[in-house]
Coordinates of C-alpha atoms and ligand atoms in Angstrom, one line a residue:
M1 CA 16.1 118.2 115.2
T2 CA 17.7 115.0 116.3
D3 CA 21.1 116.3 117.4
P4 CA 21.0 117.7 120.9
S5 CA 23.9 119.9 120.2
G6 CA 22.0 121.3 117.2
R7 CA 19.1 122.3 119.4
V8 CA 21.4 124.1 121.8
R9 CA 23.2 125.9 119.0
I10 CA 20.1 127.1 117.2
R11 CA 18.6 128.4 120.4
S12 CA 21.8 130.3 121.1
V13 CA 21.7 131.8 117.6
V14 CA 18.1 132.9 118.1
A15 CA 19.0 134.3 121.6
A16 CA 21.9 136.2 120.2
L17 CA 19.7 137.8 117.5
A18 CA 17.1 138.8 120.1
V19 CA 19.7 140.4 122.3
A20 CA 21.1 142.4 119.3
V21 CA 17.6 143.6 118.4
L22 CA 16.6 144.5 121.9
A23 CA 19.9 146.3 122.5
G24 CA 19.1 148.5 119.5
G25 CA 22.8 149.2 119.2
G26 CA 22.5 150.1 115.5
A27 CA 24.2 146.9 114.3
V28 CA 20.9 145.3 113.5
A29 CA 18.1 147.4 111.9
V30 CA 14.7 146.9 113.5
G31 CA 12.4 144.9 111.3
K32 CA 15.2 143.6 109.2
V33 CA 16.3 140.1 110.1
P34 CA 19.9 139.4 109.0
A35 CA 20.5 136.2 107.0
L36 CA 22.0 133.5 109.3
A37 CA 25.6 132.9 108.4
A38 CA 26.7 129.6 107.0
E39 CA 27.8 127.1 109.6
T40 CA 31.5 126.3 109.6
T41 CA 31.5 122.7 110.9
L42 CA 29.8 119.6 109.5
R43 CA 28.2 119.0 112.9
A44 CA 26.5 122.5 113.1
A45 CA 25.5 122.6 109.4
A46 CA 23.9 119.2 109.7
A47 CA 22.1 120.0 112.9
K48 CA 20.7 123.1 111.3
A49 CA 19.4 121.1 108.4
G50 CA 17.8 118.6 110.8
L51 CA 20.1 115.6 110.7
F52 CA 23.3 114.3 112.3
F53 CA 26.7 114.1 110.7
G54 CA 28.8 111.5 112.4
V55 CA 32.0 109.5 112.2
A56 CA 33.3 106.0 113.0
A57 CA 36.1 106.0 115.5
S58 CA 38.1 104.1 118.1
P59 CA 39.4 105.4 121.5
G60 CA 42.8 106.1 119.9
R61 CA 41.2 108.6 117.5
L62 CA 39.3 110.9 119.8
S63 CA 41.2 114.1 119.0
S64 CA 39.4 117.5 119.2
I65 CA 38.2 117.3 115.6
V66 CA 35.8 114.5 116.5
N67 CA 33.5 116.6 118.7
Q68 CA 34.1 119.8 116.7
E69 CA 33.1 118.3 113.3
F70 CA 30.8 115.4 114.2
G71 CA 27.6 115.2 116.1
Q72 CA 27.4 111.4 116.2
L73 CA 29.9 108.6 116.9
T74 CA 29.9 104.9 115.8
P75 CA 32.5 102.6 117.4
E76 CA 34.3 101.3 114.4
N77 CA 35.2 97.9 116.0
D78 CA 34.8 98.2 119.8
M79 CA 31.1 97.1 120.1
K80 CA 31.3 94.1 117.7
P81 CA 30.8 90.7 119.3
D82 CA 34.4 89.7 118.8
S83 CA 35.3 92.6 121.1
I84 CA 32.7 92.3 123.8
A85 CA 30.7 89.0 123.8
T86 CA 31.4 85.9 125.8
S87 CA 30.4 82.5 124.4
S88 CA 27.3 82.5 126.6
G89 CA 26.1 85.9 125.5
G90 CA 27.5 87.8 128.4
L91 CA 29.7 90.9 128.1
R92 CA 33.5 91.2 128.6
N93 CA 36.2 93.8 127.9
T94 CA 33.8 96.7 127.4
G95 CA 36.4 99.3 128.3
N96 CA 36.9 100.7 124.8
A97 CA 33.1 100.8 124.2
D98 CA 32.6 102.6 127.5
T99 CA 35.2 105.1 126.6
L100 CA 33.5 105.9 123.3
V101 CA 30.0 106.1 124.8
N102 CA 31.3 108.3 127.7
Y103 CA 33.1 110.6 125.2
A104 CA 29.9 110.9 123.1
Q105 CA 27.8 111.7 126.2
T106 CA 30.2 114.3 127.5
N107 CA 30.3 116.0 124.0
N108 CA 26.6 115.7 123.4
M109 CA 26.9 113.4 120.5
L110 CA 24.6 110.6 119.4
V111 CA 25.9 107.0 119.5
R112 CA 25.2 104.2 117.0
G113 CA 25.8 100.8 118.5
H114 CA 27.5 98.6 115.9
T115 CA 26.7 95.7 115.8
L116 CA 24.7 92.9 117.5
V117 CA 24.1 90.1 114.9
W118 CA 26.6 89.7 112.1
H119 CA 28.3 86.8 110.3
S120 CA 31.7 88.5 110.6
Q121 CA 33.7 89.5 113.7
A122 CA 31.4 87.2 115.7
G123 CA 34.2 86.1 118.0
Q124 CA 33.0 83.8 120.8
L125 CA 29.4 83.9 119.5
Q126 CA 30.3 82.3 116.1
G127 CA 28.0 79.4 115.5
T128 CA 25.8 79.9 118.6
S129 CA 22.1 79.5 119.0
Q130 CA 19.3 82.1 118.7
A131 CA 18.8 81.8 122.5
T132 CA 22.4 82.8 123.1
L133 CA 22.2 85.6 120.6
N134 CA 19.1 86.8 122.4
T135 CA 21.0 86.8 125.7
F136 CA 23.8 88.9 124.1
I137 CA 21.3 91.3 122.6
G138 CA 19.7 91.8 126.0
N139 CA 23.0 92.3 127.8
A140 CA 24.4 94.8 125.2
I141 CA 21.3 96.9 124.9
T142 CA 20.8 97.2 128.7
R143 CA 24.4 98.0 129.4
W144 CA 24.3 101.4 127.6
G145 CA 20.5 101.9 127.5
S146 CA 19.2 105.1 125.9
R147 CA 22.8 106.4 125.6
I148 CA 22.8 104.4 122.4
A149 CA 20.4 106.3 120.0
Y150 CA 20.6 103.7 117.3
W151 CA 21.7 100.0 117.4
D152 CA 22.6 98.1 114.3
V153 CA 20.7 95.0 115.4
V154 CA 21.4 93.0 112.2
N155 CA 24.3 93.8 109.9
E156 CA 24.9 92.6 106.3
A157 CA 22.2 89.9 106.2
L158 CA 22.2 89.8 102.4
D159 CA 24.3 87.9 99.9
D160 CA 26.6 89.5 97.4
N161 CA 26.4 89.4 93.6
N162 CA 23.0 91.0 93.4
N163 CA 21.1 87.6 93.7
G164 CA 18.5 89.0 96.1
R165 CA 19.1 86.2 98.6
R166 CA 20.1 86.2 102.2
R167 CA 23.4 84.9 103.3
T168 CA 23.5 81.2 104.1
Q169 CA 26.3 81.1 106.7
W170 CA 25.8 81.5 110.4
P171 CA 23.8 83.3 111.8
H172 CA 21.5 83.0 108.8
S173 CA 21.8 79.3 109.0
L174 CA 19.5 79.6 112.0
S175 CA 16.7 80.7 109.8
R176 CA 14.4 78.2 108.1
D177 CA 12.1 78.6 105.2
A178 CA 9.8 75.6 106.0
N179 CA 7.8 75.6 102.8
G180 CA 10.6 76.8 100.6
D181 CA 8.6 79.8 99.2
G182 CA 11.5 82.2 99.6
D183 CA 10.2 84.1 102.6
Y184 CA 10.7 83.5 106.3
V185 CA 7.4 84.8 107.6
D186 CA 5.1 81.7 107.4
A187 CA 4.0 79.6 110.3
G188 CA 6.8 77.1 110.8
D189 CA 9.5 79.4 109.5
T190 CA 12.1 80.8 111.7
D191 CA 14.0 84.0 110.9
V192 CA 17.1 85.1 112.7
I193 CA 16.4 88.7 111.6
R194 CA 12.9 88.7 113.0
D195 CA 13.8 86.9 116.1
S196 CA 16.8 89.2 116.9
F197 CA 14.7 92.3 116.3
R198 CA 11.9 90.8 118.5
R199 CA 14.3 90.3 121.3
A200 CA 15.8 93.8 120.9
K201 CA 12.4 95.4 120.7
E202 CA 11.3 93.5 123.9
V203 CA 14.4 94.8 125.8
V204 CA 13.8 98.4 124.6
Q205 CA 10.2 98.3 125.6
Q206 CA 10.7 96.5 129.0
N207 CA 13.3 99.1 129.9
G208 CA 11.5 102.1 128.6
L209 CA 14.5 103.0 126.3
T210 CA 14.5 105.5 123.4
T211 CA 17.0 103.5 121.4
K212 CA 16.0 102.8 117.8
L213 CA 16.6 99.5 116.1
C214 CA 18.2 99.4 112.7
I215 CA 19.1 96.9 109.9
N216 CA 22.3 97.8 108.0
D217 CA 23.8 96.7 104.7
Y218 CA 26.0 97.6 101.7
D219 CA 25.3 97.7 98.0
V220 CA 21.7 98.5 98.8
E221 CA 22.0 102.2 98.0
G222 CA 20.5 102.4 94.5
L223 CA 17.3 101.1 93.0
T224 CA 19.5 100.0 90.1
V225 CA 23.1 98.7 89.8
S226 CA 25.7 99.5 87.2
G227 CA 24.1 99.1 83.7
G228 CA 20.6 99.8 84.9
A229 CA 19.5 96.3 86.1
R230 CA 17.4 96.1 89.2
N231 CA 19.3 96.2 92.5
N232 CA 18.0 92.9 93.9
K233 CA 19.9 93.3 97.1
A234 CA 18.2 96.6 97.8
Q235 CA 14.9 94.9 96.9
A236 CA 15.5 92.1 99.3
L237 CA 16.3 94.6 102.1
Y238 CA 13.2 96.5 101.2
D239 CA 11.1 93.3 101.4
I240 CA 12.5 92.5 104.9
V241 CA 11.9 96.0 106.2
R242 CA 8.3 96.0 104.7
A243 CA 7.5 92.7 106.3
Y244 CA 8.7 93.8 109.7
T245 CA 7.2 97.3 109.7
Q246 CA 3.8 97.0 107.9
G247 CA 2.4 93.8 109.5
T248 CA 1.2 93.3 113.0
E249 CA 4.7 93.7 114.5
R250 CA 6.6 96.9 114.0
L251 CA 10.1 95.6 114.7
I252 CA 12.5 97.8 112.6
D253 CA 12.8 101.6 113.2
C254 CA 15.7 102.5 110.9
V255 CA 17.6 101.3 107.9
G256 CA 21.3 101.9 107.3
F257 CA 22.8 102.2 103.8
Q258 CA 26.5 101.7 104.5
A259 CA 27.5 103.5 101.3
H260 CA 31.1 102.2 100.9
F261 CA 31.1 103.4 97.3
N262 CA 33.8 101.7 95.2
D263 CA 34.4 100.4 91.7
N264 CA 32.4 97.2 92.3
P265 CA 29.5 97.4 89.7
N266 CA 26.9 96.9 92.5
S267 CA 28.3 99.8 94.5
I268 CA 27.6 102.8 92.4
I269 CA 26.4 106.3 93.3
S270 CA 23.3 106.1 91.0
D271 CA 20.9 108.9 90.1
D272 CA 18.1 106.8 91.8
L273 CA 19.8 106.9 95.3
Q274 CA 17.3 109.5 96.4
A275 CA 14.3 107.5 95.1
N276 CA 15.6 104.4 96.9
I277 CA 16.0 106.3 100.2
Q278 CA 12.5 107.7 99.7
R279 CA 10.8 104.3 99.2
F280 CA 12.3 103.1 102.5
A281 CA 11.3 106.3 104.2
D282 CA 7.7 105.8 102.9
L283 CA 7.6 102.7 105.1
G284 CA 7.9 105.0 108.1
V285 CA 11.5 104.2 109.0
E286 CA 14.4 106.5 109.4
V287 CA 17.1 106.1 106.8
H288 CA 20.8 106.7 107.5
I289 CA 23.9 106.7 105.5
T290 CA 26.0 104.8 108.0
E291 CA 29.5 104.1 106.7
L292 CA 30.2 106.6 104.0
D293 CA 33.5 106.6 102.1
I294 CA 33.9 107.2 98.4
D295 CA 36.8 105.5 96.5
D296 CA 38.8 108.1 94.5
D297 CA 38.7 105.6 91.5
L298 CA 35.1 106.6 91.0
S299 CA 36.3 109.9 89.6
N300 CA 39.3 108.6 87.7
N301 CA 41.6 108.9 90.7
D302 CA 40.4 112.4 91.2
I303 CA 40.4 113.2 94.9
G304 CA 39.6 116.8 94.1
Q305 CA 36.4 118.0 92.5
G306 CA 35.4 114.6 91.2
Q307 CA 35.3 113.0 94.6
A308 CA 33.8 116.2 96.0
N309 CA 30.9 116.1 93.6
N310 CA 30.2 112.4 94.4
Y311 CA 30.0 113.4 98.1
R312 CA 27.7 116.2 97.2
K313 CA 25.4 113.9 95.4
V314 CA 25.1 111.5 98.4
V315 CA 24.5 114.3 100.9
R316 CA 21.9 116.0 98.6
A317 CA 20.0 112.7 98.2
C318 CA 19.7 112.3 101.9
L319 CA 18.8 116.0 102.5
N320 CA 16.0 115.7 100.0
V321 CA 14.2 113.0 102.0
A322 CA 12.8 114.2 105.3
R323 CA 13.3 110.8 107.0
C324 CA 16.9 110.5 106.0
T325 CA 18.1 111.7 109.4
G326 CA 21.8 111.1 109.5
I327 CA 25.1 110.6 107.6
T328 CA 28.1 108.9 109.1
V329 CA 31.6 108.8 107.5
W330 CA 33.6 105.7 108.1
G331 CA 36.6 107.4 109.6
I332 CA 38.3 110.8 109.8
A333 CA 41.3 110.7 107.4
D334 CA 42.3 108.7 104.4
S335 CA 45.4 107.4 106.1
E336 CA 43.4 106.0 109.0
S337 CA 40.7 104.4 106.9
W338 CA 40.0 100.6 106.6
R339 CA 40.8 101.1 102.9
S340 CA 43.4 103.9 103.0
S341 CA 44.7 103.3 99.5
E342 CA 41.4 104.4 98.1
R343 CA 41.6 107.8 99.8
G344 CA 37.8 107.9 100.4
L345 CA 37.3 110.2 103.3
L346 CA 37.1 113.9 104.0
F347 CA 40.5 114.7 105.5
T348 CA 44.2 114.0 104.8
G349 CA 46.8 113.9 107.5
G350 CA 46.5 111.8 110.6
S351 CA 47.2 111.3 114.3
G352 CA 45.1 114.3 115.3
N353 CA 46.6 116.6 112.7
Y354 CA 44.1 116.8 109.8
Q355 CA 43.7 118.8 106.6
K356 CA 40.3 119.3 104.9
K357 CA 39.9 117.9 101.4
A358 CA 37.8 119.4 98.6
A359 CA 35.2 116.7 99.6
Y360 CA 35.0 118.3 103.0
S361 CA 34.1 121.7 101.6
A362 CA 31.5 120.2 99.2
V363 CA 29.8 118.3 102.1
L364 CA 29.8 121.4 104.3
D365 CA 28.4 123.6 101.4
E366 CA 25.7 121.0 100.6
L367 CA 24.7 120.7 104.3
N368 CA 24.5 124.5 104.6
K369 CA 22.0 124.6 101.7
G370 CA 19.7 122.6 103.9
R371 CA 16.7 120.5 102.9
S372 CA 15.4 122.6 100.0
G373 CA 12.0 123.0 101.4
V374 CA 11.4 119.4 102.6
N375 CA 9.3 119.5 105.8
P376 CA 11.4 117.7 108.4
S377 CA 8.4 116.6 110.4
S378 CA 6.7 114.7 107.7
P379 CA 7.7 112.8 104.6
P380 CA 7.8 114.9 101.4
V381 CA 5.1 114.4 98.9
S382 CA 7.3 115.5 96.0
P383 CA 11.1 115.1 96.3
S384 CA 12.7 118.4 95.7
A385 CA 14.7 118.7 92.5
S386 CA 18.3 119.5 92.6
A387 CA 21.0 120.0 90.0
S388 CA 22.9 116.9 91.3
V389 CA 20.1 114.4 91.6
S390 CA 17.2 113.4 89.4
P391 CA 14.6 116.0 88.6
S392 CA 11.2 115.6 90.0
V393 CA 8.0 116.4 88.1
S394 CA 4.6 116.8 89.6
V395 CA 1.6 115.4 87.8
S396 CA -1.9 117.0 88.3
P397 CA -4.1 115.3 90.8
S398 CA -7.0 113.3 89.5
T399 CA -10.6 114.5 90.1
P400 CA -12.6 112.2 92.4
T401 CA -15.8 111.0 90.8
D402 CA -17.5 111.1 94.1
P403 CA -16.6 113.8 96.6
S404 CA -17.0 111.3 99.5
G405 CA -14.7 108.8 97.7
C406 CA -11.0 109.4 97.1
S407 CA -8.6 111.3 94.9
A408 CA -5.0 110.6 93.9
S409 CA -1.9 112.5 92.9
V410 CA 1.5 111.5 91.9
S411 CA 5.0 112.9 92.2
L412 CA 7.7 111.6 89.8
N413 CA 11.4 111.2 90.4
S414 CA 12.8 110.6 87.0
W415 CA 16.1 109.8 85.4
T416 CA 17.1 108.9 81.8
G417 CA 15.1 105.8 81.0
G418 CA 13.1 105.4 84.2
F419 CA 11.2 106.9 87.1
V420 CA 9.8 106.2 90.5
A421 CA 6.2 107.4 91.1
T422 CA 5.0 108.1 94.6
V423 CA 1.2 108.1 94.6
R424 CA -0.8 109.7 97.3
V425 CA -4.3 108.4 97.9
T426 CA -6.5 110.9 99.8
A427 CA -9.9 110.1 101.3
G428 CA -12.8 112.5 100.6
S429 CA -15.2 113.9 103.2
S430 CA -15.8 110.4 104.5
A431 CA -13.5 107.6 105.7
I432 CA -12.9 104.8 103.2
N433 CA -12.1 101.2 103.9
G434 CA -10.3 100.3 100.6
W435 CA -9.2 101.9 97.4
R436 CA -8.3 101.1 93.8
I437 CA -6.2 103.3 91.5
T438 CA -6.4 103.0 87.7
A439 CA -3.2 104.4 86.3
G440 CA -2.9 105.2 82.6
L441 CA 0.8 105.0 81.9
P442 CA 2.3 106.8 78.8
A443 CA 3.5 104.7 75.9
G444 CA 6.9 103.2 76.6
A445 CA 6.5 103.0 80.4
A446 CA 6.4 99.6 82.0
V447 CA 6.3 98.9 85.8
T448 CA 9.2 96.9 87.1
N449 CA 8.6 97.1 90.8
H450 CA 6.0 98.4 93.3
W451 CA 5.4 98.7 97.0
N452 CA 2.6 99.3 99.5
A453 CA -0.1 98.2 97.0
E454 CA -1.3 95.1 95.0
R455 CA -0.8 95.5 91.3
S456 CA -2.2 94.0 88.1
G457 CA -0.8 94.9 84.7
T458 CA 2.5 96.3 83.7
S459 CA 2.0 98.9 81.0
G460 CA -0.9 100.9 79.5
T461 CA -3.7 100.7 82.1
V462 CA -2.3 99.4 85.4
Q463 CA -4.5 98.7 88.4
F464 CA -3.2 99.2 92.0
A465 CA -5.3 98.3 95.1
N466 CA -4.7 98.7 98.8
V467 CA -3.0 96.0 100.8
G468 CA -4.3 94.9 104.2
Y469 CA -2.6 97.6 106.3
N470 CA -3.4 100.8 104.2
G471 CA -7.0 100.3 103.0
R472 CA -8.7 102.3 105.7
I473 CA -8.1 106.1 105.4
A474 CA -9.9 108.5 107.7
A475 CA -11.8 111.5 106.1
G476 CA -9.3 113.9 104.5
Q477 CA -6.3 111.8 105.4
F478 CA -4.0 110.0 103.0
T479 CA -1.7 107.1 102.4
E480 CA 1.0 106.6 99.8
F481 CA 2.3 103.7 97.6
G482 CA 4.9 103.7 95.0
F483 CA 6.1 102.0 91.8
Q484 CA 9.2 102.0 89.7
S485 CA 8.9 102.0 85.9
S486 CA 11.0 102.2 82.8
G487 CA 10.3 104.9 80.3
A488 CA 9.0 108.4 81.2
G489 CA 6.2 109.1 83.6
A490 CA 5.0 112.6 82.5
G491 CA 1.4 112.3 81.4
T492 CA 0.5 109.5 83.8
T493 CA -3.3 109.7 84.6
L494 CA -4.9 108.4 87.8
T495 CA -8.4 107.6 88.8
C496 CA -9.3 106.7 92.4
T497 CA -12.2 104.5 93.4
A498 CA -13.2 103.8 97.0
T499 CA -14.0 100.1 97.3
Ligands
G3I501 O1 43.8 95.8 116.4 C1 44.5 94.8 115.7 C2 46.0 94.9 115.8 O2 46.4 94.7 117.1 C3 46.7 93.9 114.9 O3 48.1 94.1 114.9 C4 46.2 94.1 113.5 C5 46.9 93.0 112.6 O4 46.1 92.8 111.4 O5 44.8 93.9 113.4 C6 44.1 94.9 114.2 O6 42.8 94.6 114.1 C7 42.1 95.0 112.9 C8 41.0 95.9 113.2 O7 40.3 96.3 112.0 C9 41.5 97.2 113.9 O8 42.2 98.0 113.0 C10 41.6 93.8 112.2 O9 42.7 92.9 111.8 C11 40.8 94.1 111.0 O10 40.2 93.0 110.5 C12 39.7 95.1 111.4 O11 39.0 95.5 110.3 C13 37.8 96.1 110.5 C14 36.7 95.4 109.6 O12 35.5 96.0 109.8 C15 36.6 94.0 110.0 O13 35.6 93.4 109.3 C16 37.8 97.6 110.1 O14 38.7 98.3 111.0 C17 36.5 98.2 110.1 O15 36.5 99.5 109.5 C18 35.5 97.4 109.3 O16 34.2 97.9 109.4 C19 33.2 97.3 108.6 C20 31.9 97.5 109.3 O17 31.9 97.0 110.6 C21 30.7 96.8 108.6 N1 30.7 97.3 107.2 C22 31.9 97.2 106.5 C23 33.1 97.9 107.2 C24 34.3 97.8 106.4 O18 34.8 96.5 106.2

C-alpha cells in the first residue's frame, strides 16, 4: 500500500477485530469474520484499495477536508518555476511550497512536486540553457528530498492537435534531432526530456532519495481519440517512456495522465482508457491520474448521474490496473477550480464549506469496490472485466511444441471494433535467449500498433519477435508484449518458438 495513512488505518482495523474476538464479548461470533464496513472517505477507501487519492491545492485552501478526504497533495501553482526559480536555477520564495509540504508531512500525505521542466509558467527560467535547468532540478529536488514522493520532471512535452510531435517552443527547442529521423536518441541528438530526467535521477541517486520521477501530459488518456482514430499524442508519450525505461538507462519511474476531460475531441473518456493505462504499466512504470476534472458538458450539462458515471469509469479503469497507483483531482470544489464554469470537481460550495456531489459518492463507491481481484504486487495478466469498462476475454494458452521451449497466452481487452492483446511468453523448463510468436488473427482483425516486440505482418498470420531487452527469459519465467488491433480478437491462436 503506498499511502502511509492507509497502512496505519488497516492495521488499526485488524487490531480492533482482534481485540473484539479475544474479548469474546458476544458481539463477534468466534470463527465468523465480519465483513469490513465500506470506508467513508476517499482517502481511506483508496488506501484500502492500494492507491492514493489526492488533490491539488494552495496554502489558502488547506481546510480540514483536505487531510480528511485526501491522502496526497499536489501544489497547484506553488512549485512551478515562475513561483520558485531564479534565473540562475536557484530557489526563491519557497514559503508557500514549504507550507504545503509541511502540511502534507504533518497529515501523513504523499506530495507530488509539480513541476520542474515546462514550457509554461517558466518565470525566470524561460529561455534558459539545459545547464541552468539542471541546476534548478538539483536545487528543487534536494530542498524537499524524499518528502516529495513523486516529481513531475517534465510536463506537457507534446504538441496539441494529435500530430504525435513534441512541442517546438522552449524548452523543447533545446532538443536536437541531428539526423532528422524523428527521434532524439541517436548519437549526436540532444533531448531536453532525457537530459532533465538524467539530472533528476542523478540527484535522487546521489542523495539516496525515494522520490520517483514522472512525465506528465494531457490528451494522452485513451488509445484512441474521438471518432476512433489513433491517439498519436498518447503514442508519442508511450514511445518516449519506452525509450527511457527499456534501454540501458531507466530514467522514468512514473507516467501522469492529467485527465482534464472536456469537450475537445482529443480529450474523451474512451473505453480504451484502461488498455492505455495497462500498456504503460506493462513498461514497468507506475501510472497516475494526476489532474482529474470532468467537464459537465460531457454529460449534456448533467452534473448529477452523468458526471458521476464518467468519474466512475475513470476510477474503475485505474483500479483495474495494478500499477495505476494514484488518482489526484485538480481542486476541491467547482467554484475554486481553474475552470469553474465547467463544474468538473467533486464538491460544490467553497472557502472550507463544501457539499458532496453525486460524483463524490460515485468515486467513493467505486473505490470501496476495490481492485476486483487484481494483485497489487504484480501487473495483472488479464484485466478484470467491469460493467463500466471494456470486457476482457481470455484466450486459451498455446501448447509448446518443445517442453524446454516456450508457450504463450493472451488476454484481450475489447471494445466495439477493436481490442488490445497482452501476450505473455513463458519459458519452459530451460532458459531461452529469444522467442518468436506466430499469431493467427481472426478474419477482420488488423494490427494497428504494437509494443515490446518486433512485428512483421498486419492481418492473418502475424509474426512477433523479442526486442533486445526481453529475449532472455529464465526457466519458468515470463515476459509480456502487446498489440492493438481493429476487429475482434476472440479466436486468436498463438505458437511460441524459442530462437
Ligand atoms: O495569484 C494571482 C492573483 O494575484 C492575480 O490577481 C490573478 C489575476 O489573473 O492571477 C492569479 O494567478 C493565477 C494563478 O492561476 C492562481 O490562481 C494565474 O493568473 C493563472 O494563470 C494561474 O492558472 C493556473 C494555470 O495552471 C496556469 O497555467 C491554474 O491555477 C492551475 O490550475 C493550472 O494548472 C495546470 C497544471 O499546472 C498543468 N496542467 C494543466 C493545468 C490546468 O491549466
